[in-house]
mmCIF file of C-alpha atoms and ligand atoms in Angstrom:
data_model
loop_
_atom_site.group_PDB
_atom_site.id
_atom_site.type_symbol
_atom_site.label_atom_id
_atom_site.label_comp_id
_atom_site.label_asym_id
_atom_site.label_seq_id
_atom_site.Cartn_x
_atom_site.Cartn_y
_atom_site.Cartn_z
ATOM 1 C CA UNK C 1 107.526 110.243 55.410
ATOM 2 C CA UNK C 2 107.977 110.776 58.851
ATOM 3 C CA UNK C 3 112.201 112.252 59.735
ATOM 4 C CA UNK C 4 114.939 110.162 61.263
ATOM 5 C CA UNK C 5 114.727 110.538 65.248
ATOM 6 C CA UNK C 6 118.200 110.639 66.453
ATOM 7 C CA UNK C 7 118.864 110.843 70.094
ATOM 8 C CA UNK C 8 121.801 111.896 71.628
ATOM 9 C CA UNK C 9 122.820 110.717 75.255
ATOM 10 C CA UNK C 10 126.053 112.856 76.328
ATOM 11 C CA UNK C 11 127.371 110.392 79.142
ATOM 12 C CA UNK C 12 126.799 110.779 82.934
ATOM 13 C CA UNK C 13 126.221 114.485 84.297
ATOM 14 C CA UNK C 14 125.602 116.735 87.695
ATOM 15 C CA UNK C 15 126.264 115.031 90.827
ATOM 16 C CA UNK C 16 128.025 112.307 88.211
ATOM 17 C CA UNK C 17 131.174 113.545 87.202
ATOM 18 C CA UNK C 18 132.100 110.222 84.828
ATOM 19 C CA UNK C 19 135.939 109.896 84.916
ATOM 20 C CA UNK C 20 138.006 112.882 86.016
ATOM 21 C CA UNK C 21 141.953 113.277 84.962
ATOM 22 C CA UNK C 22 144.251 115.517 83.862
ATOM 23 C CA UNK C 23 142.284 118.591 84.172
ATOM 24 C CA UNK C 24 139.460 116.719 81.955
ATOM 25 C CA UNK C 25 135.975 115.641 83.128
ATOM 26 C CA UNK C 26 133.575 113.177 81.257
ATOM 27 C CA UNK C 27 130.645 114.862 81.987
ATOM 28 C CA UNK C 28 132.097 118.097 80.037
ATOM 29 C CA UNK C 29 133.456 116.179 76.843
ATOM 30 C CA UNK C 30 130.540 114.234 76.677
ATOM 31 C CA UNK C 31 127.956 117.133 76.497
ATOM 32 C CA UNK C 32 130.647 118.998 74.413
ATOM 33 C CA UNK C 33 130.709 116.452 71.304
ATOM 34 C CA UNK C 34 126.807 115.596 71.689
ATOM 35 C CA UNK C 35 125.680 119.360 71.307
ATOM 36 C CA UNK C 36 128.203 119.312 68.692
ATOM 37 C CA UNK C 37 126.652 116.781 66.907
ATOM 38 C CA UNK C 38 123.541 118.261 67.047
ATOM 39 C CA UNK C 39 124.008 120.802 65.423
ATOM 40 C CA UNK C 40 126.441 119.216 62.334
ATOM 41 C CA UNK C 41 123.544 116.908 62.128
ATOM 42 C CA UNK C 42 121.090 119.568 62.099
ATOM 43 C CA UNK C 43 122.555 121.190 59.429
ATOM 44 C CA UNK C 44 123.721 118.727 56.888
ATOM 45 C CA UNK C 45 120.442 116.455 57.442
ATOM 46 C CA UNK C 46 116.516 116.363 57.258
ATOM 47 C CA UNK C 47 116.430 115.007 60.872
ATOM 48 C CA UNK C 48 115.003 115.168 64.277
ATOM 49 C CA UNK C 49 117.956 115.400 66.527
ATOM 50 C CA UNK C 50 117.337 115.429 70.810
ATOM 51 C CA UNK C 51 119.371 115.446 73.942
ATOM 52 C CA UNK C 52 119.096 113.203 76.788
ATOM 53 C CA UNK C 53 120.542 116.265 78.723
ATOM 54 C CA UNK C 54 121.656 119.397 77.601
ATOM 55 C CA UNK C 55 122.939 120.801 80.415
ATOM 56 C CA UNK C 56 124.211 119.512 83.318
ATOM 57 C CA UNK C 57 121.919 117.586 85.440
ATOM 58 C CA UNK C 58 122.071 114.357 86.835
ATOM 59 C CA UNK C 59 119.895 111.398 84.955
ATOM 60 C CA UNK C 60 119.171 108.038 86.060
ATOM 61 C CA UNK C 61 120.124 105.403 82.860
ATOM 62 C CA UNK C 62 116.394 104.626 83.629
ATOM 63 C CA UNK C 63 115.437 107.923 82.790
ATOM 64 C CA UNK C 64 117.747 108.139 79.420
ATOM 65 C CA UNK C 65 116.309 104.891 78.066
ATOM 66 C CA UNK C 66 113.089 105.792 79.086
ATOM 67 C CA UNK C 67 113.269 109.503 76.912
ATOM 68 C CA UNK C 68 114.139 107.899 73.768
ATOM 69 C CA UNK C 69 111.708 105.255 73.987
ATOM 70 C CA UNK C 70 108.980 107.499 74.714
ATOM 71 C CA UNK C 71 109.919 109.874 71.676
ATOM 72 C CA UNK C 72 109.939 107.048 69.593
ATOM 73 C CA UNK C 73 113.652 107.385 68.976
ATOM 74 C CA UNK C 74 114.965 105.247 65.714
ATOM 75 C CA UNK C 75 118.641 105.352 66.864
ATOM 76 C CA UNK C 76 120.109 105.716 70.374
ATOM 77 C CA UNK C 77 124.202 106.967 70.907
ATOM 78 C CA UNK C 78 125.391 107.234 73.866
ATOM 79 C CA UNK C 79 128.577 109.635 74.353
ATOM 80 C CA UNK C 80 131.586 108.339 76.748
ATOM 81 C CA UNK C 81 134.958 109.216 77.259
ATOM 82 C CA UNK C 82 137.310 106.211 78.144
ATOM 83 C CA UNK C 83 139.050 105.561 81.958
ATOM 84 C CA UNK C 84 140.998 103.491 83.105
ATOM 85 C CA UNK C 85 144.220 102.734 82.250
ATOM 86 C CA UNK C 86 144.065 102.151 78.745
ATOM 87 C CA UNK C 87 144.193 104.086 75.488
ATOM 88 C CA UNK C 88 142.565 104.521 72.266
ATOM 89 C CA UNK C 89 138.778 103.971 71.048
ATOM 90 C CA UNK C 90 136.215 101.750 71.204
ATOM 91 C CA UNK C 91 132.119 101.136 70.565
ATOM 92 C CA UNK C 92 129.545 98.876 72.533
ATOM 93 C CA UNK C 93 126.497 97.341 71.987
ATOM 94 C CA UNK C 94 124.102 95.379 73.685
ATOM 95 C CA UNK C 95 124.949 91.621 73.224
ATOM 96 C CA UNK C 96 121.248 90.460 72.226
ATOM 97 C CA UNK C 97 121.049 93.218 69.635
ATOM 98 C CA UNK C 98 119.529 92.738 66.306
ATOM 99 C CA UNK C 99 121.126 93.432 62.807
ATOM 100 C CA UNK C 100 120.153 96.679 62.433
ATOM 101 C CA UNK C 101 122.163 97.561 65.745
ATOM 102 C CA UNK C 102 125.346 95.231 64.748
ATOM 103 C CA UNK C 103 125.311 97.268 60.811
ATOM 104 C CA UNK C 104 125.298 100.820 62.091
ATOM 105 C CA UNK C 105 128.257 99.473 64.703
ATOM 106 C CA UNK C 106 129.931 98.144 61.487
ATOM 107 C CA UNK C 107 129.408 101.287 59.970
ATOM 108 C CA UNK C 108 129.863 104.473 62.801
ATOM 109 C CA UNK C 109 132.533 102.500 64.318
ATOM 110 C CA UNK C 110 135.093 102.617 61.690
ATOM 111 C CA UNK C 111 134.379 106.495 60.581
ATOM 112 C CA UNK C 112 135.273 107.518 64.035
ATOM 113 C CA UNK C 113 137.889 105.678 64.403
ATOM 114 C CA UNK C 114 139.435 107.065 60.735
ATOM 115 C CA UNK C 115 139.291 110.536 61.739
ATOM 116 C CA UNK C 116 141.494 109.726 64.834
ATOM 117 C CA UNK C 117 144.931 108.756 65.590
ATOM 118 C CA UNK C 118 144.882 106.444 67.928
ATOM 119 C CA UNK C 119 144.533 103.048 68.995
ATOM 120 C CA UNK C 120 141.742 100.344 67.697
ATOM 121 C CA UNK C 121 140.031 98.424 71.001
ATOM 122 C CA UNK C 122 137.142 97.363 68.809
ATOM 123 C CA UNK C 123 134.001 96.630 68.417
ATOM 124 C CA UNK C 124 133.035 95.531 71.630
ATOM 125 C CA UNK C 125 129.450 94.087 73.336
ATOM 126 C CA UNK C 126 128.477 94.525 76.779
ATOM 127 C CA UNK C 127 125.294 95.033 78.992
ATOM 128 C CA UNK C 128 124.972 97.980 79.636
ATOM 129 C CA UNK C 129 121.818 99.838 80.790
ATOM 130 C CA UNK C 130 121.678 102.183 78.117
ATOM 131 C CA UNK C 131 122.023 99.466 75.316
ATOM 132 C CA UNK C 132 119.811 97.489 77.296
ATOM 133 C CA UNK C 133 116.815 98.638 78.065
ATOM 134 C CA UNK C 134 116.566 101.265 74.483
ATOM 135 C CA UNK C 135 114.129 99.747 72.465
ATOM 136 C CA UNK C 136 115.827 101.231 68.991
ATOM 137 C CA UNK C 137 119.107 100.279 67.718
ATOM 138 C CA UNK C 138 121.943 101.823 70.597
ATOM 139 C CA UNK C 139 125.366 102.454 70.519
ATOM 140 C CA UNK C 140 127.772 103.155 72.893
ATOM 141 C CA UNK C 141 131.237 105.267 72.081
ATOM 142 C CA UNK C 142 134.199 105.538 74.242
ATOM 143 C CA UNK C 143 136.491 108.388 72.679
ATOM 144 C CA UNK C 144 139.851 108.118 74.051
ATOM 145 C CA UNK C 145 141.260 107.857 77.831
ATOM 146 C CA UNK C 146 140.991 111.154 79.626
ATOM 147 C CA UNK C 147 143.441 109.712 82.381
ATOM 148 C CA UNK C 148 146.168 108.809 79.363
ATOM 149 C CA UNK C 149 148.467 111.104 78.703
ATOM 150 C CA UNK C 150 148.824 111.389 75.277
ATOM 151 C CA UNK C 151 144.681 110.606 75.128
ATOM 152 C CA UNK C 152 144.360 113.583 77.312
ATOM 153 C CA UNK C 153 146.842 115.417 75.258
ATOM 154 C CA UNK C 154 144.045 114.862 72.051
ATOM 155 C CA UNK C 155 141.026 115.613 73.996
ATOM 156 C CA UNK C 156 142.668 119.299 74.806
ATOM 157 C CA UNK C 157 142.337 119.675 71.393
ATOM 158 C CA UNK C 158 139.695 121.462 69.753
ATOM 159 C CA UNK C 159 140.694 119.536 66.347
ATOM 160 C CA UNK C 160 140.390 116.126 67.797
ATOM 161 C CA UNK C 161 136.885 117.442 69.242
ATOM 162 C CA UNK C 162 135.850 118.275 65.990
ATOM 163 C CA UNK C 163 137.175 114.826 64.408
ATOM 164 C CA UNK C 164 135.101 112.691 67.071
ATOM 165 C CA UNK C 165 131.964 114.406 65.864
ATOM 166 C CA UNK C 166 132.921 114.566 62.224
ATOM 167 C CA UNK C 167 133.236 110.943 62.728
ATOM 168 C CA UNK C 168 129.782 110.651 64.528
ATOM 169 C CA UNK C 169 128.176 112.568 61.831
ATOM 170 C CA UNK C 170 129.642 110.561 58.582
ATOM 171 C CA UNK C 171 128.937 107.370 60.329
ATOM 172 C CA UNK C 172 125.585 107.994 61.375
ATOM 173 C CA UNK C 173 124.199 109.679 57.799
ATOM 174 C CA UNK C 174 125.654 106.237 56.489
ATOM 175 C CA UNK C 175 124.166 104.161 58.601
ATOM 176 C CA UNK C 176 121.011 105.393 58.493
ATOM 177 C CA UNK C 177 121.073 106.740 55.191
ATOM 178 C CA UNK C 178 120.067 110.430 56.274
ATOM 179 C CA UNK C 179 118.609 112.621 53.379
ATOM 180 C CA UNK C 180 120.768 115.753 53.033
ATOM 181 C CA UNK C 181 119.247 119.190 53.869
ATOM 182 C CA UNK C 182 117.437 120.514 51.205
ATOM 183 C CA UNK C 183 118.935 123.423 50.504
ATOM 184 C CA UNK C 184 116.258 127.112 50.889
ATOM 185 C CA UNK C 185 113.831 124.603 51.704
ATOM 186 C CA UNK C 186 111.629 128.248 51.818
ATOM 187 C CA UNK C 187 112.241 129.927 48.809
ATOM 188 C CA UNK C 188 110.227 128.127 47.033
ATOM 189 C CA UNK C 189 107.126 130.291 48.140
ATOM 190 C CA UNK C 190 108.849 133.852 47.068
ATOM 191 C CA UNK C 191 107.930 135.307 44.117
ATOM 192 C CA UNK C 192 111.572 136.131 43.860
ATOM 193 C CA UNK C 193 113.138 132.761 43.058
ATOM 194 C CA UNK C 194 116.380 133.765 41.898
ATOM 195 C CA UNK C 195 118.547 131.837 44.250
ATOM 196 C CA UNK C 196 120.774 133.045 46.762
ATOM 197 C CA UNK C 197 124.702 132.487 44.778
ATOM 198 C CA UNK C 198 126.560 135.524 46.954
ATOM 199 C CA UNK C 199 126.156 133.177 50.469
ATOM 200 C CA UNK C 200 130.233 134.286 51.200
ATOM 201 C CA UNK C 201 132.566 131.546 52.247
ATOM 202 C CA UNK C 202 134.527 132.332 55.552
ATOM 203 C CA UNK C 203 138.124 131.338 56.474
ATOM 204 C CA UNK C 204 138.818 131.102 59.863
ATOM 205 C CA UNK C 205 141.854 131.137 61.435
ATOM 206 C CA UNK C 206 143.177 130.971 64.862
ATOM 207 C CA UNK C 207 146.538 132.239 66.095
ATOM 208 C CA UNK C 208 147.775 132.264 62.481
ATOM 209 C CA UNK C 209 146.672 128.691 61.782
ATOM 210 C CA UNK C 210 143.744 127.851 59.634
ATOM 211 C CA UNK C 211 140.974 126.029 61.359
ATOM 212 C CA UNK C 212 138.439 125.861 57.906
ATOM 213 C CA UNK C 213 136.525 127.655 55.775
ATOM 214 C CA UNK C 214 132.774 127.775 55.996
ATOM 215 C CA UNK C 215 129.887 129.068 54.570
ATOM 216 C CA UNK C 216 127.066 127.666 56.981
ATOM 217 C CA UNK C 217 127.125 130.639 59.672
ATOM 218 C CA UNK C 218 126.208 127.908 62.804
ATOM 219 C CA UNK C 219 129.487 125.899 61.501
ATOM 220 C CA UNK C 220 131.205 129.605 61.773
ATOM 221 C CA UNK C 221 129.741 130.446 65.133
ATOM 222 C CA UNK C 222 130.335 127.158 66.746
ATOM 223 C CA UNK C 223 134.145 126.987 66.044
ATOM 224 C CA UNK C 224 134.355 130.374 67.334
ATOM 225 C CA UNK C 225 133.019 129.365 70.220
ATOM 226 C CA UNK C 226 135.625 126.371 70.703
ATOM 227 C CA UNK C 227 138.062 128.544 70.462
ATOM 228 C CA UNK C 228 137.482 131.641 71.954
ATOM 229 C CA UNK C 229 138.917 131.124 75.704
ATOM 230 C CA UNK C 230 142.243 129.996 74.516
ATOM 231 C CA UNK C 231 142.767 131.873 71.481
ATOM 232 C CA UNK C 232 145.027 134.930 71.312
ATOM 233 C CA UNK C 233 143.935 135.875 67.858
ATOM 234 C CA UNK C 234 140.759 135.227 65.699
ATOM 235 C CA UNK C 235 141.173 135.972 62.250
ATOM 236 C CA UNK C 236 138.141 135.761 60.226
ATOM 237 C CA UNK C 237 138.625 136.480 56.389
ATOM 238 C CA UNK C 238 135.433 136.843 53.897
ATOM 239 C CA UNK C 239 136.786 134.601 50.749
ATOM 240 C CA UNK C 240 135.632 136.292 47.534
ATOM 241 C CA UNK C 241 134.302 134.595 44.329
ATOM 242 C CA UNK C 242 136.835 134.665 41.526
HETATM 243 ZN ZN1 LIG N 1 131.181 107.151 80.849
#
């Protein structure tokens, strides 16, 4: 059986800024949360996982639609971040879409919004390009207003980062019912088989607060990386079996 395609489409990028405010640009977030949800996907999942971009270049919608179709893509998400006055989250898709597209909306919709604290706009359906002219089920996210303040406020935070893609990731494994990752997928060629029980758990904290423990290294490395240009301190402690 062939693996769920997933592709990711972090919103607008090079010459396209998206919205701008408050120190924040769209572009940024967008790419931010998608490669971040590659890689929780990645390694939670027996997927396929792509990019529209993953850097920052400038892409036509054309062009986005046009990548996932051609790959064959079974689900399409397109990453935003909100302008415009208002505050809060909300989800699109296109208003001629099917079933499938209207039960992962029921279903991604409300696990993002759960792991945020903020306003409801709903479950919303509009033409856009994107949801338009996909050919798998698409779906559009707008997390939070970068030009409102207290939106802006959440979006600074590394936390809130990590709860739009935690939300991402829960919705989209139940929506499309993504196998888990089978766990040393290779060991099962060794002639050793004893399996691997001393993979050490790691608590990380950051200027004395506890971010999480983990014990998938990528996890590790990635929240490191969020937090290495503002931290003062990184404390990482290696938690022993009892
Ligand atoms: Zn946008």
């Amino acid at each position: 059986m062939s693996k769920t395609k997933i592709m990711i489409d972090p919103g607008h990028g090079g010459r396209d800024p998206g919205a701008v405010a408050n120190g924040l640009v769209e572009k940024e977030l967008a790419l931010t949360i998608a490669r971040n949800l590659r890689t929780a996907l990645l390694n939670h999942h027996d997927v396929e996982v792509r990019l529209t971009r993953d850097r920052d270049i400038f892409l036509t919608l054309e062009e986005r639609a046009r990548l996932a179709n051609t790959w064959g893509a079974d689900c399409f998400v397109s990453i935003h971040i909100n302008a415009g006055g208002g505050t809060g989250f909300e989800t699109f898709i296109h208003p001629n879409a099917g079933k499938a597209t209207q039960d992962i909306q029921n279903i991604l919709h409300p696990q993002i919004k759960n792991q945020l604290a903020c306003m409801d706009r709903g479950q919303k359906k509009a033409n856009f390009a994107v949801l338009r002219l996909t050919k798998m089920p698409a779906i559009l996210t707008e997390n939070l207003f970068l030009d409102h303040t207290q939106d802006a406020k959440q979006l600074k935070d590394t936390n809130v980062i990590h709860a739009i893609t935690q939300g991402h990731l829960i919705g989209l494994q139940k929506a499309l019912h993504l196998p888990a990752l089978k766990p040393n997928t290779t060991s099962t060629t060794e002639t050793n088989t004893k399996p691997n029980t001393e993979t050490p758990t790691y608590r990380l904290r950051i200027d004395g607060k506890q971010v999480g423990a983990y014990q998938q290294q990528d996890n590790l490395i990635e929240q490191i990386q969020q937090h290495l240009h503002a931290a003062k301190k990184i404390e990482l402690e290696r938690i022993l079996k009892g």
